[in-house]
């Protein structure tokens, strides 16, 4: 079956960096658009960044210039490089694979930005 496994979350001080990874198995990774979403406590899940199968990207305004999404089709993995982290970036980060009406989610990884 299709599995998305996130890693790389943790506790970081404001201004610090983290790199999240999402390894995909059980499907043809390269044909999917991949996205990173996040959900903070008592808030709705929101799109953070997305990368198409051809490599086009878009970002939430709140992370533009700080976060970078990338993908390695040889490794079936999508990454989210997060720099200049802020306390408001604290959330559970989820990986998503989407194609037409089909979508898959990972289990999430916690990112906490705090001094």
Coordinates of N, CA and C in Angstrom, one line a residue:
X1 N 0.8 -1.2 0.0 CA 0.0 0.0 0.0 C 0.9 1.3 0.0
X2 N 0.3 2.4 -0.3 CA 1.0 3.6 -0.3 C 1.3 4.1 1.1
X3 N 2.6 4.5 1.3 CA 3.0 5.0 2.6 C 3.8 6.3 2.4
X4 N 3.5 7.2 3.3 CA 4.3 8.5 3.3 C 4.8 8.6 4.8
X5 N 6.1 8.7 4.9 CA 6.7 8.7 6.2 C 7.6 10.0 6.4
X6 N 7.1 10.8 7.3 CA 7.8 12.1 7.5 C 8.8 11.9 8.6
X7 N 9.9 12.7 8.5 CA 10.9 12.7 9.5 C 11.6 14.1 9.6
X8 N 12.3 14.4 10.6 CA 13.1 15.6 10.7 C 12.5 16.7 11.6
X9 N 11.4 16.4 12.2 CA 10.8 17.4 13.1 C 11.6 17.4 14.4
X10 N 11.2 18.4 15.3 CA 11.9 18.5 16.5 C 11.7 19.8 17.2
X11 N 12.5 20.1 18.2 CA 12.5 21.4 18.9 C 13.6 22.2 18.4
X12 N 13.4 23.5 18.1 CA 14.4 24.4 17.6 C 14.1 25.8 18.1
X13 N 15.2 26.5 18.3 CA 15.0 27.9 18.8 C 14.6 28.8 17.7
X14 N 14.0 29.9 18.0 CA 13.6 30.9 17.0 C 14.9 31.3 16.2
X15 N 14.7 31.4 14.9 CA 15.8 31.7 14.0 C 16.6 30.5 13.5
X16 N 16.3 29.4 14.1 CA 16.9 28.2 13.7 C 16.4 27.5 12.4
X17 N 16.9 26.4 12.1 CA 16.5 25.7 10.8 C 16.2 24.2 11.1
X18 N 15.4 23.7 10.3 CA 15.1 22.2 10.3 C 14.9 21.8 8.8
X19 N 15.2 20.6 8.5 CA 14.8 20.0 7.2 C 13.9 18.8 7.4
X20 N 12.7 18.9 6.9 CA 11.8 17.8 6.9 C 11.9 16.9 5.7
X21 N 11.8 15.6 5.9 CA 11.8 14.7 4.7 C 10.5 13.9 4.7
X22 N 10.1 13.5 3.6 CA 8.9 12.6 3.4 C 9.2 11.5 2.4
X23 N 9.4 10.3 2.9 CA 9.7 9.2 2.0 C 8.4 8.5 1.6
X24 N 8.3 8.3 0.3 CA 7.0 7.7 -0.3 C 7.3 6.3 -0.8
X25 N 6.5 5.4 -0.5 CA 6.6 4.0 -1.1 C 5.3 3.5 -1.5
X26 N 5.3 2.5 -2.4 CA 4.1 1.8 -2.8 C 3.4 2.5 -4.0
X27 N 4.0 3.5 -4.6 CA 3.4 4.1 -5.7 C 4.5 4.8 -6.6
X28 N 4.1 5.3 -7.7 CA 5.0 5.9 -8.6 C 5.1 7.4 -8.2
X29 N 6.1 7.6 -7.4 CA 6.3 9.0 -6.8 C 6.3 10.1 -7.8
X30 N 7.0 9.9 -8.9 CA 7.3 11.0 -9.8 C 6.0 11.7 -10.4
X31 N 4.9 11.0 -10.4 CA 3.7 11.5 -11.1 C 2.8 12.3 -10.1
X32 N 3.2 12.3 -8.9 CA 2.4 13.0 -7.9 C 2.9 14.4 -7.6
X33 N 1.9 15.3 -7.4 CA 2.3 16.6 -6.8 C 2.4 16.4 -5.3
X34 N 3.4 17.0 -4.8 CA 3.7 16.7 -3.3 C 3.5 18.0 -2.6
X35 N 3.0 17.9 -1.4 CA 2.8 19.1 -0.6 C 3.1 18.9 0.9
X36 N 3.5 20.0 1.5 CA 3.6 20.0 3.0 C 2.5 20.9 3.5
X37 N 1.8 20.4 4.5 CA 0.8 21.1 5.2 C 1.1 21.1 6.7
X38 N 0.5 22.0 7.4 CA 0.7 22.0 8.9 C -0.6 22.3 9.6
X39 N -0.6 21.9 10.8 CA -1.8 22.1 11.6 C -1.3 22.4 13.0
X40 N -1.6 23.7 13.4 CA -1.3 24.1 14.8 C -2.5 23.8 15.7
X41 N -2.2 23.8 17.0 CA -3.3 23.4 18.0 C -4.5 24.3 17.8
X42 N -5.6 23.7 17.7 CA -6.9 24.5 17.6 C -7.0 25.3 16.3
X43 N -6.2 25.0 15.3 CA -6.3 25.6 14.0 C -6.5 24.6 12.9
X44 N -7.0 25.1 11.8 CA -7.2 24.2 10.6 C -5.9 23.9 9.9
X45 N -5.9 22.8 9.3 CA -4.7 22.4 8.5 C -4.6 23.4 7.3
X46 N -3.3 23.8 7.1 CA -3.1 24.8 6.0 C -1.9 24.3 5.1
X47 N -2.0 24.7 3.9 CA -0.9 24.4 2.9 C 0.3 25.3 3.2
X48 N 1.4 24.7 3.3 CA 2.7 25.4 3.5 C 3.4 25.6 2.2
X49 N 3.6 24.5 1.5 CA 4.3 24.5 0.2 C 3.9 23.3 -0.6
X50 N 4.1 23.5 -2.0 CA 3.7 22.5 -2.9 C 4.6 22.4 -4.0
X51 N 4.9 21.2 -4.5 CA 5.8 21.1 -5.7 C 5.1 20.1 -6.7
X52 N 5.0 20.6 -7.9 CA 4.3 19.7 -8.9 C 5.2 18.6 -9.4
X53 N 4.6 17.7 -10.2 CA 5.4 16.6 -10.7 C 6.5 17.1 -11.6
X54 N 6.4 18.3 -12.3 CA 7.4 18.9 -13.1 C 8.3 19.8 -12.4
X55 N 8.1 20.0 -11.1 CA 9.0 20.8 -10.3 C 8.5 22.3 -10.0
X56 N 7.4 22.7 -10.5 CA 6.9 24.0 -10.1 C 6.5 24.1 -8.7
X57 N 6.7 25.2 -8.1 CA 6.5 25.3 -6.6 C 5.6 26.5 -6.3
X58 N 4.9 26.4 -5.2 CA 4.3 27.6 -4.6 C 4.2 27.5 -3.1
X59 N 4.1 28.6 -2.5 CA 4.3 28.7 -1.0 C 3.2 29.6 -0.4
X60 N 2.9 29.3 0.8 CA 2.0 30.2 1.6 C 2.8 31.5 1.8
X61 N 2.1 32.6 1.9 CA 2.7 33.9 2.0 C 3.6 33.9 3.3
X62 N 3.1 33.2 4.3 CA 3.8 33.3 5.6 C 5.1 32.6 5.7
X63 N 5.4 31.8 4.6 CA 6.7 31.1 4.6 C 7.6 31.5 3.5
X64 N 7.1 32.3 2.6 CA 7.9 32.7 1.4 C 9.2 33.3 1.8
X65 N 10.3 32.9 1.2 CA 11.6 33.4 1.5 C 12.3 32.8 2.6
X66 N 11.6 31.9 3.4 CA 12.1 31.2 4.5 C 12.2 29.7 4.3
X67 N 11.2 29.2 3.6 CA 11.0 27.7 3.4 C 11.3 27.4 1.9
X68 N 11.8 26.2 1.7 CA 12.1 25.7 0.3 C 11.6 24.3 0.2
X69 N 10.8 24.0 -0.7 CA 10.4 22.6 -1.0 C 11.1 22.1 -2.2
X70 N 11.5 20.8 -2.1 CA 12.2 20.2 -3.2 C 11.9 18.7 -3.2
X71 N 12.2 18.1 -4.3 CA 11.9 16.7 -4.4 C 13.1 16.0 -5.1
X72 N 13.3 14.7 -4.8 CA 14.3 13.9 -5.4 C 13.5 12.6 -5.9
X73 N 13.2 12.6 -7.2 CA 12.5 11.5 -7.7 C 13.3 10.2 -7.7
X74 N 14.6 10.3 -7.7 CA 15.4 9.0 -7.6 C 15.3 8.4 -6.2
X75 N 15.0 9.2 -5.2 CA 14.8 8.7 -3.8 C 13.4 8.6 -3.4
X76 N 12.5 9.0 -4.2 CA 11.0 9.0 -3.9 C 10.8 9.8 -2.6
X77 N 11.4 11.0 -2.5 CA 11.4 11.8 -1.3 C 11.2 13.2 -1.6
X78 N 10.4 13.9 -0.8 CA 10.2 15.3 -0.8 C 10.7 15.9 0.4
X79 N 11.3 17.1 0.3 CA 11.9 17.8 1.4 C 11.3 19.2 1.7
X80 N 11.4 19.6 2.9 CA 11.0 21.0 3.2 C 12.1 21.6 4.1
X81 N 12.9 22.5 3.5 CA 14.0 23.2 4.2 C 13.3 24.4 4.9
X82 N 13.4 24.5 6.2 CA 12.8 25.6 6.9 C 13.9 26.4 7.6
X83 N 14.0 27.6 7.2 CA 15.0 28.5 7.8 C 14.3 29.7 8.6
X84 N 15.0 30.4 9.4 CA 14.5 31.5 10.1 C 13.2 31.2 10.8
X85 N 13.2 30.1 11.5 CA 11.9 29.6 12.1 C 11.4 30.6 13.1
X86 N 10.1 30.7 13.2 CA 9.4 31.5 14.2 C 8.5 30.7 15.1
X87 N 8.2 31.2 16.3 CA 7.3 30.4 17.1 C 6.0 30.1 16.5
X88 N 5.5 31.0 15.6 CA 4.2 30.7 14.9 C 4.3 29.6 13.8
X89 N 5.5 29.1 13.6 CA 5.7 27.9 12.7 C 5.4 26.6 13.5
X90 N 5.3 26.7 14.8 CA 5.0 25.5 15.6 C 3.7 24.8 15.1
X91 N 3.8 23.5 14.8 CA 2.7 22.8 14.3 C 3.1 21.4 14.0
X92 N 2.1 20.5 13.8 CA 2.4 19.2 13.2 C 2.4 19.4 11.7
X93 N 3.5 18.9 11.0 CA 3.7 19.1 9.6 C 3.4 17.7 8.9
X94 N 2.5 17.8 7.9 CA 2.1 16.6 7.2 C 2.5 16.7 5.7
X95 N 2.9 15.5 5.2 CA 3.2 15.4 3.8 C 2.0 14.8 3.1
X96 N 1.8 15.3 1.9 CA 0.7 14.9 1.0 C 1.1 14.6 -0.4
X97 N 0.6 13.6 -0.9 CA 0.8 13.2 -2.3 C -0.6 13.3 -3.0
X98 N -0.6 14.0 -4.1 CA -1.9 14.2 -4.8 C -1.8 14.1 -6.3
X99 N -2.8 13.4 -6.9 CA -2.9 13.3 -8.4 C -4.4 13.2 -8.7
X100 N -4.9 14.1 -9.4 CA -6.3 14.2 -9.8 C -7.1 14.1 -8.4
X101 N -8.0 13.1 -8.3 CA -8.8 13.0 -7.1 C -8.2 12.1 -6.0
X102 N -7.0 11.7 -6.3 CA -6.4 10.7 -5.3 C -5.4 11.5 -4.5
X103 N -5.5 11.2 -3.2 CA -4.5 11.8 -2.3 C -4.1 10.9 -1.1
X104 N -2.9 11.1 -0.7 CA -2.4 10.3 0.5 C -1.7 11.2 1.5
X105 N -1.8 10.8 2.7 CA -1.2 11.6 3.8 C -0.2 10.8 4.6
X106 N 0.8 11.5 5.1 CA 1.6 10.9 6.1 C 1.0 11.1 7.5
X107 N 1.8 10.6 8.5 CA 1.3 10.6 9.9 C 1.6 11.9 10.6
X108 N 2.5 12.7 10.0 CA 2.8 14.0 10.6 C 4.1 13.9 11.5
X109 N 4.7 15.1 11.5 CA 5.9 15.2 12.4 C 5.8 16.6 13.1
X110 N 6.1 16.6 14.4 CA 5.9 17.8 15.2 C 7.1 18.7 15.0
X111 N 6.9 20.0 14.8 CA 7.9 21.0 14.8 C 7.5 22.0 15.9
X112 N 8.4 22.2 16.8 CA 8.2 23.2 17.9 C 9.3 24.2 17.9
X113 N 8.9 25.5 17.7 CA 9.9 26.6 17.7 C 9.7 27.3 19.0
X114 N 10.7 27.2 19.9 CA 10.6 27.8 21.2 C 12.0 28.0 21.8
X115 N 12.1 29.1 22.6 CA 13.4 29.3 23.3 C 13.3 28.7 24.7

